Amino acid sequence: AQSVTQPDIHITVSEGASLELRCNYSYGATPYLFWYVQSPGQGLQLLLKYFSGDTLVQGIKGFEAEFKRSQSSFNLRKPSVHWSDAAEYFCAVGADFGNEKLTFGTGTRLTIIP
Amino acid sequence: ETGVTQSPTHLIKTRGQQVTLRCSSQSGHNTVSWYQQALGQGPQFIFQYYREEENGRGNFPPRFSGLQFPNYSSELNVNALELDDSALYLCASSSKGRGYGYTFGSGTRLTVV
């Protein structure tokens, strides 16, 4: 069974600083990997996804993530954060296209300070 | 195109009662998945419906059940509510086989007292 670990429960970053959110996954084959963002009281919005090919994936809102098979990681990065990036971020892994079930990590809450 | 609509947005139930949550899928989508998100946790897969049949289930007891209708909308029913059922319930619609193209609704916040 697949699993996802997000080691950082809460991260605080100054506006304009760079950001990296960590994600480690466990799955026997090539996983499908996702990053979602959730604002308070809202559903989940997809930032980016990795299925195959180029291991550096570009997403919306200036985010990118890099798939590293050797480290079982899929870390999310942004070169310069904005106050509007404050939210909860979830990494998720999907096993196959059969029932397209996602397994989520416990999330990282991002706080932006001026 | 319309997004995913969930109703109600909030509700409070008493332990032992039954509850029905509703989800209208996005236009063009034929699959609905339900997730439970407890406070401070990531969403957990409850089950998925495709062509009005259950197409995969997570580690949830049988008192969690669902339906999908011909218009692809869906219901989640929970019987014999327990305090631990308090959570945000998220519905996501997608088109099966198109690579996890989920669109999530804003969720229903259920509080069991």
mmCIF file of N, CA and C in Angstrom, chain B residues 3-82:
data_model
loop_
_atom_site.group_PDB
_atom_site.id
_atom_site.type_symbol
_atom_site.label_atom_id
_atom_site.label_comp_id
_atom_site.label_asym_id
_atom_site.label_seq_id
_atom_site.Cartn_x
_atom_site.Cartn_y
_atom_site.Cartn_z
ATOM 1 N N GLY B 3 -18.704 23.865 -11.374
ATOM 2 C CA GLY B 3 -17.785 23.077 -10.573
ATOM 3 C C GLY B 3 -18.546 22.048 -9.773
ATOM 4 N N VAL B 4 -17.915 21.559 -8.711
ATOM 5 C CA VAL B 4 -18.513 20.563 -7.830
ATOM 6 C C VAL B 4 -19.209 21.293 -6.688
ATOM 7 N N THR B 5 -20.464 20.957 -6.478
ATOM 8 C CA THR B 5 -21.260 21.593 -5.430
ATOM 9 C C THR B 5 -21.627 20.574 -4.379
ATOM 10 N N GLN B 6 -21.381 20.918 -3.109
ATOM 11 C CA GLN B 6 -21.725 20.031 -2.011
ATOM 12 C C GLN B 6 -22.743 20.712 -1.098
ATOM 13 N N SER B 7 -23.653 19.889 -0.591
ATOM 14 C CA SER B 7 -24.633 20.425 0.352
ATOM 15 C C SER B 7 -24.943 19.396 1.433
ATOM 16 N N PRO B 8 -25.262 19.865 2.648
ATOM 17 C CA PRO B 8 -25.139 21.259 3.086
ATOM 18 C C PRO B 8 -23.669 21.616 3.332
ATOM 19 N N THR B 9 -23.412 22.857 3.667
ATOM 20 C CA THR B 9 -22.025 23.254 3.951
ATOM 21 C C THR B 9 -21.634 22.890 5.380
ATOM 22 N N HIS B 10 -22.580 22.997 6.275
ATOM 23 C CA HIS B 10 -22.350 22.631 7.672
ATOM 24 C C HIS B 10 -23.581 21.917 8.201
ATOM 25 N N LEU B 11 -23.367 20.981 9.120
ATOM 26 C CA LEU B 11 -24.491 20.447 9.875
ATOM 27 C C LEU B 11 -24.001 19.816 11.160
ATOM 28 N N ILE B 12 -24.920 19.784 12.103
ATOM 29 C CA ILE B 12 -24.643 19.208 13.414
ATOM 30 C C ILE B 12 -25.628 18.077 13.639
ATOM 31 N N LYS B 13 -25.099 16.922 14.032
ATOM 32 C CA LYS B 13 -25.919 15.745 14.294
ATOM 33 C C LYS B 13 -25.579 15.188 15.668
ATOM 34 N N THR B 14 -26.505 14.392 16.174
ATOM 35 C CA THR B 14 -26.308 13.736 17.466
ATOM 36 C C THR B 14 -25.806 12.322 17.250
ATOM 37 N N ARG B 15 -24.966 11.883 18.136
ATOM 38 C CA ARG B 15 -24.441 10.509 18.066
ATOM 39 C C ARG B 15 -25.580 9.514 17.924
ATOM 40 N N GLY B 16 -25.414 8.566 17.012
ATOM 41 C CA GLY B 16 -26.420 7.550 16.754
ATOM 42 C C GLY B 16 -27.354 7.888 15.591
ATOM 43 N N GLN B 17 -27.404 9.168 15.216
ATOM 44 C CA GLN B 17 -28.262 9.555 14.103
ATOM 45 C C GLN B 17 -27.649 9.147 12.767
ATOM 46 N N GLN B 18 -28.410 9.394 11.713
ATOM 47 C CA GLN B 18 -27.979 9.125 10.355
ATOM 48 C C GLN B 18 -27.882 10.447 9.594
ATOM 49 N N VAL B 19 -26.976 10.519 8.610
ATOM 50 C CA VAL B 19 -26.807 11.752 7.846
ATOM 51 C C VAL B 19 -26.605 11.426 6.372
ATOM 52 N N THR B 20 -27.089 12.322 5.533
ATOM 53 C CA THR B 20 -26.882 12.205 4.083
ATOM 54 C C THR B 20 -26.244 13.484 3.564
ATOM 55 N N LEU B 21 -25.139 13.331 2.893
ATOM 56 C CA LEU B 21 -24.444 14.452 2.271
ATOM 57 C C LEU B 21 -24.564 14.327 0.762
ATOM 58 N N ARG B 22 -24.665 15.463 0.082
ATOM 59 C CA ARG B 22 -24.911 15.452 -1.357
ATOM 60 C C ARG B 22 -23.816 16.150 -2.138
ATOM 61 N N CYS B 23 -23.644 15.693 -3.378
ATOM 62 C CA CYS B 23 -22.578 16.214 -4.229
ATOM 63 C C CYS B 23 -23.064 16.229 -5.676
ATOM 64 N N SER B 24 -22.942 17.378 -6.296
ATOM 65 C CA SER B 24 -23.225 17.497 -7.727
ATOM 66 C C SER B 24 -21.905 17.587 -8.459
ATOM 67 N N SER B 25 -21.678 16.689 -9.390
ATOM 68 C CA SER B 25 -20.381 16.631 -10.051
ATOM 69 C C SER B 25 -20.262 17.704 -11.124
ATOM 70 N N GLN B 26 -19.026 17.940 -11.526
ATOM 71 C CA GLN B 26 -18.765 18.914 -12.583
ATOM 72 C C GLN B 26 -19.280 18.389 -13.916
ATOM 73 N N SER B 27 -19.761 19.312 -14.730
ATOM 74 C CA SER B 27 -20.259 18.939 -16.050
ATOM 75 C C SER B 27 -19.195 18.169 -16.829
ATOM 76 N N GLY B 28 -19.597 17.038 -17.412
ATOM 77 C CA GLY B 28 -18.672 16.224 -18.205
ATOM 78 C C GLY B 28 -17.954 15.151 -17.420
ATOM 79 N N HIS B 29 -18.101 15.154 -16.104
ATOM 80 C CA HIS B 29 -17.457 14.142 -15.275
ATOM 81 C C HIS B 29 -18.415 13.000 -14.982
ATOM 82 N N ASN B 30 -17.861 11.753 -14.892
ATOM 83 C CA ASN B 30 -18.719 10.599 -14.685
ATOM 84 C C ASN B 30 -18.364 9.802 -13.433
ATOM 85 N N THR B 31 -17.421 10.289 -12.664
ATOM 86 C CA THR B 31 -16.933 9.569 -11.487
ATOM 87 C C THR B 31 -16.939 10.494 -10.285
ATOM 88 N N VAL B 32 -17.347 9.957 -9.143
ATOM 89 C CA VAL B 32 -17.353 10.747 -7.908
ATOM 90 C C VAL B 32 -16.608 9.980 -6.819
ATOM 91 N N SER B 33 -15.724 10.675 -6.145
ATOM 92 C CA SER B 33 -14.977 10.109 -5.025
ATOM 93 C C SER B 33 -15.278 10.911 -3.779
ATOM 94 N N TRP B 34 -15.322 10.226 -2.646
ATOM 95 C CA TRP B 34 -15.575 10.887 -1.368
ATOM 96 C C TRP B 34 -14.359 10.697 -0.463
ATOM 97 N N TYR B 35 -14.026 11.778 0.239
ATOM 98 C CA TYR B 35 -12.914 11.761 1.174
ATOM 99 C C TYR B 35 -13.372 12.340 2.515
ATOM 100 N N GLN B 36 -12.800 11.811 3.594
ATOM 101 C CA GLN B 36 -13.027 12.345 4.931
ATOM 102 C C GLN B 36 -11.756 13.031 5.403
ATOM 103 N N GLN B 37 -11.886 14.264 5.849
ATOM 104 C CA GLN B 37 -10.726 14.995 6.359
ATOM 105 C C GLN B 37 -10.990 15.396 7.806
ATOM 106 N N ALA B 38 -10.399 14.661 8.737
ATOM 107 C CA ALA B 38 -10.488 15.010 10.161
ATOM 108 C C ALA B 38 -9.616 16.235 10.421
ATOM 109 N N LEU B 39 -9.900 16.907 11.513
ATOM 110 C CA LEU B 39 -9.194 18.138 11.844
ATOM 111 C C LEU B 39 -7.694 17.876 11.972
ATOM 112 N N GLY B 40 -6.916 18.660 11.237
ATOM 113 C CA GLY B 40 -5.466 18.513 11.308
ATOM 114 C C GLY B 40 -4.894 17.343 10.541
ATOM 115 N N GLN B 41 -5.720 16.694 9.751
ATOM 116 C CA GLN B 41 -5.273 15.518 8.987
ATOM 117 C C GLN B 41 -5.451 15.742 7.492
ATOM 118 N N GLY B 42 -4.834 14.876 6.717
ATOM 119 C CA GLY B 42 -5.069 14.883 5.286
ATOM 120 C C GLY B 42 -6.341 14.126 4.951
ATOM 121 N N PRO B 43 -6.890 14.375 3.788
ATOM 122 C CA PRO B 43 -8.100 13.631 3.386
ATOM 123 C C PRO B 43 -7.833 12.141 3.269
ATOM 124 N N GLN B 44 -8.828 11.343 3.659
ATOM 125 C CA GLN B 44 -8.753 9.888 3.533
ATOM 126 C C GLN B 44 -9.856 9.398 2.605
ATOM 127 N N PHE B 45 -9.475 8.527 1.701
ATOM 128 C CA PHE B 45 -10.388 7.997 0.691
ATOM 129 C C PHE B 45 -11.453 7.128 1.338
ATOM 130 N N ILE B 46 -12.727 7.468 1.084
ATOM 131 C CA ILE B 46 -13.823 6.644 1.591
ATOM 132 C C ILE B 46 -14.233 5.632 0.530
ATOM 133 N N PHE B 47 -14.688 6.126 -0.618
ATOM 134 C CA PHE B 47 -15.025 5.269 -1.762
ATOM 135 C C PHE B 47 -15.205 6.116 -3.009
ATOM 136 N N GLN B 48 -15.351 5.410 -4.119
ATOM 137 C CA GLN B 48 -15.537 6.051 -5.416
ATOM 138 C C GLN B 48 -16.703 5.383 -6.130
ATOM 139 N N TYR B 49 -17.448 6.169 -6.880
ATOM 140 C CA TYR B 49 -18.554 5.649 -7.670
ATOM 141 C C TYR B 49 -18.358 5.975 -9.137
ATOM 142 N N TYR B 50 -18.590 4.957 -9.969
ATOM 143 C CA TYR B 50 -18.495 5.093 -11.419
ATOM 144 C C TYR B 50 -19.628 4.288 -12.011
ATOM 145 N N ARG B 51 -20.375 4.894 -12.922
ATOM 146 C CA ARG B 51 -21.525 4.238 -13.540
ATOM 147 C C ARG B 51 -22.457 3.649 -12.485
ATOM 148 N N GLU B 52 -22.682 4.424 -11.453
ATOM 149 C CA GLU B 52 -23.647 4.111 -10.398
ATOM 150 C C GLU B 52 -23.248 2.912 -9.535
ATOM 151 N N GLU B 53 -22.009 2.469 -9.649
ATOM 152 C CA GLU B 53 -21.548 1.360 -8.809
ATOM 153 C C GLU B 53 -20.284 1.754 -8.056
ATOM 154 N N GLU B 54 -20.100 1.162 -6.885
ATOM 155 C CA GLU B 54 -18.906 1.425 -6.097
ATOM 156 C C GLU B 54 -17.691 0.860 -6.833
ATOM 157 N N ASN B 55 -16.673 1.689 -6.962
ATOM 158 C CA ASN B 55 -15.474 1.334 -7.720
ATOM 159 C C ASN B 55 -14.241 1.553 -6.851
ATOM 160 N N GLY B 56 -14.199 0.881 -5.736
ATOM 161 C CA GLY B 56 -13.072 1.046 -4.829
ATOM 162 C C GLY B 56 -13.540 1.646 -3.518
ATOM 163 N N ARG B 57 -12.977 1.132 -2.424
ATOM 164 C CA ARG B 57 -13.375 1.562 -1.098
ATOM 165 C C ARG B 57 -12.154 1.625 -0.198
ATOM 166 N N GLY B 58 -12.101 2.618 0.643
ATOM 167 C CA GLY B 58 -11.028 2.721 1.614
ATOM 168 C C GLY B 58 -11.381 1.971 2.888
ATOM 169 N N ASN B 59 -10.625 2.219 3.936
ATOM 170 C CA ASN B 59 -10.784 1.501 5.189
ATOM 171 C C ASN B 59 -11.870 2.147 6.054
ATOM 172 N N PHE B 60 -13.083 2.078 5.598
ATOM 173 C CA PHE B 60 -14.227 2.631 6.319
ATOM 174 C C PHE B 60 -15.265 1.536 6.507
ATOM 175 N N PRO B 61 -15.970 1.558 7.671
ATOM 176 C CA PRO B 61 -16.946 0.499 7.947
ATOM 177 C C PRO B 61 -18.169 0.611 7.040
ATOM 178 N N PRO B 62 -18.961 -0.460 7.004
ATOM 179 C CA PRO B 62 -20.143 -0.501 6.122
ATOM 180 C C PRO B 62 -21.190 0.552 6.430
ATOM 181 N N ARG B 63 -21.144 1.159 7.630
ATOM 182 C CA ARG B 63 -22.140 2.185 7.903
ATOM 183 C C ARG B 63 -21.917 3.444 7.058
ATOM 184 N N PHE B 64 -20.782 3.484 6.371
ATOM 185 C CA PHE B 64 -20.554 4.509 5.344
ATOM 186 C C PHE B 64 -20.986 3.897 4.007
ATOM 187 N N SER B 65 -21.987 4.479 3.390
ATOM 188 C CA SER B 65 -22.457 3.963 2.119
ATOM 189 C C SER B 65 -22.722 5.128 1.178
ATOM 190 N N GLY B 66 -22.870 4.793 -0.091
ATOM 191 C CA GLY B 66 -23.062 5.850 -1.070
ATOM 192 C C GLY B 66 -23.978 5.453 -2.202
ATOM 193 N N LEU B 67 -24.278 6.445 -2.995
ATOM 194 C CA LEU B 67 -25.072 6.240 -4.201
ATOM 195 C C LEU B 67 -24.543 7.184 -5.266
ATOM 196 N N GLN B 68 -24.679 6.750 -6.504
ATOM 197 C CA GLN B 68 -24.465 7.669 -7.625
ATOM 198 C C GLN B 68 -25.692 7.584 -8.520
ATOM 199 N N PHE B 69 -26.134 8.709 -8.993
ATOM 200 C CA PHE B 69 -27.353 8.779 -9.776
ATOM 201 C C PHE B 69 -27.020 8.891 -11.270
ATOM 202 N N PRO B 70 -28.028 8.659 -12.140
ATOM 203 C CA PRO B 70 -27.764 8.714 -13.581
ATOM 204 C C PRO B 70 -27.168 10.027 -14.054
ATOM 205 N N ASN B 71 -27.419 11.116 -13.342
ATOM 206 C CA ASN B 71 -26.830 12.402 -13.735
ATOM 207 C C ASN B 71 -25.440 12.589 -13.110
ATOM 208 N N TYR B 72 -24.900 11.531 -12.533
ATOM 209 C CA TYR B 72 -23.563 11.464 -11.943
ATOM 210 C C TYR B 72 -23.443 12.166 -10.596
ATOM 211 N N SER B 73 -24.524 12.761 -10.092
ATOM 212 C CA SER B 73 -24.454 13.298 -8.747
ATOM 213 C C SER B 73 -24.376 12.133 -7.760
ATOM 214 N N SER B 74 -24.080 12.438 -6.506
ATOM 215 C CA SER B 74 -23.820 11.365 -5.556
ATOM 216 C C SER B 74 -24.276 11.750 -4.156
ATOM 217 N N GLU B 75 -24.502 10.743 -3.342
ATOM 218 C CA GLU B 75 -24.795 10.913 -1.929
ATOM 219 C C GLU B 75 -23.852 10.054 -1.109
ATOM 220 N N LEU B 76 -23.498 10.580 0.051
ATOM 221 C CA LEU B 76 -22.775 9.811 1.063
ATOM 222 C C LEU B 76 -23.696 9.690 2.263
ATOM 223 N N ASN B 77 -23.938 8.477 2.704
ATOM 224 C CA ASN B 77 -24.769 8.228 3.867
ATOM 225 C C ASN B 77 -23.922 7.631 4.981
ATOM 226 N N VAL B 78 -24.128 8.146 6.166
ATOM 227 C CA VAL B 78 -23.447 7.587 7.324
ATOM 228 C C VAL B 78 -24.505 7.258 8.369
ATOM 229 N N ASN B 79 -24.547 5.991 8.768
ATOM 230 C CA ASN B 79 -25.489 5.545 9.800
ATOM 231 C C ASN B 79 -24.804 5.479 11.158
ATOM 232 N N ALA B 80 -25.620 5.484 12.203
ATOM 233 C CA ALA B 80 -25.111 5.298 13.562
ATOM 234 C C ALA B 80 -23.899 6.182 13.821
ATOM 235 N N LEU B 81 -24.085 7.473 13.680
ATOM 236 C CA LEU B 81 -22.983 8.416 13.783
ATOM 237 C C LEU B 81 -22.240 8.287 15.103
ATOM 238 N N GLU B 82 -20.914 8.404 14.995
ATOM 239 C CA GLU B 82 -20.041 8.395 16.162
ATOM 240 C C GLU B 82 -19.330 9.749 16.239
#
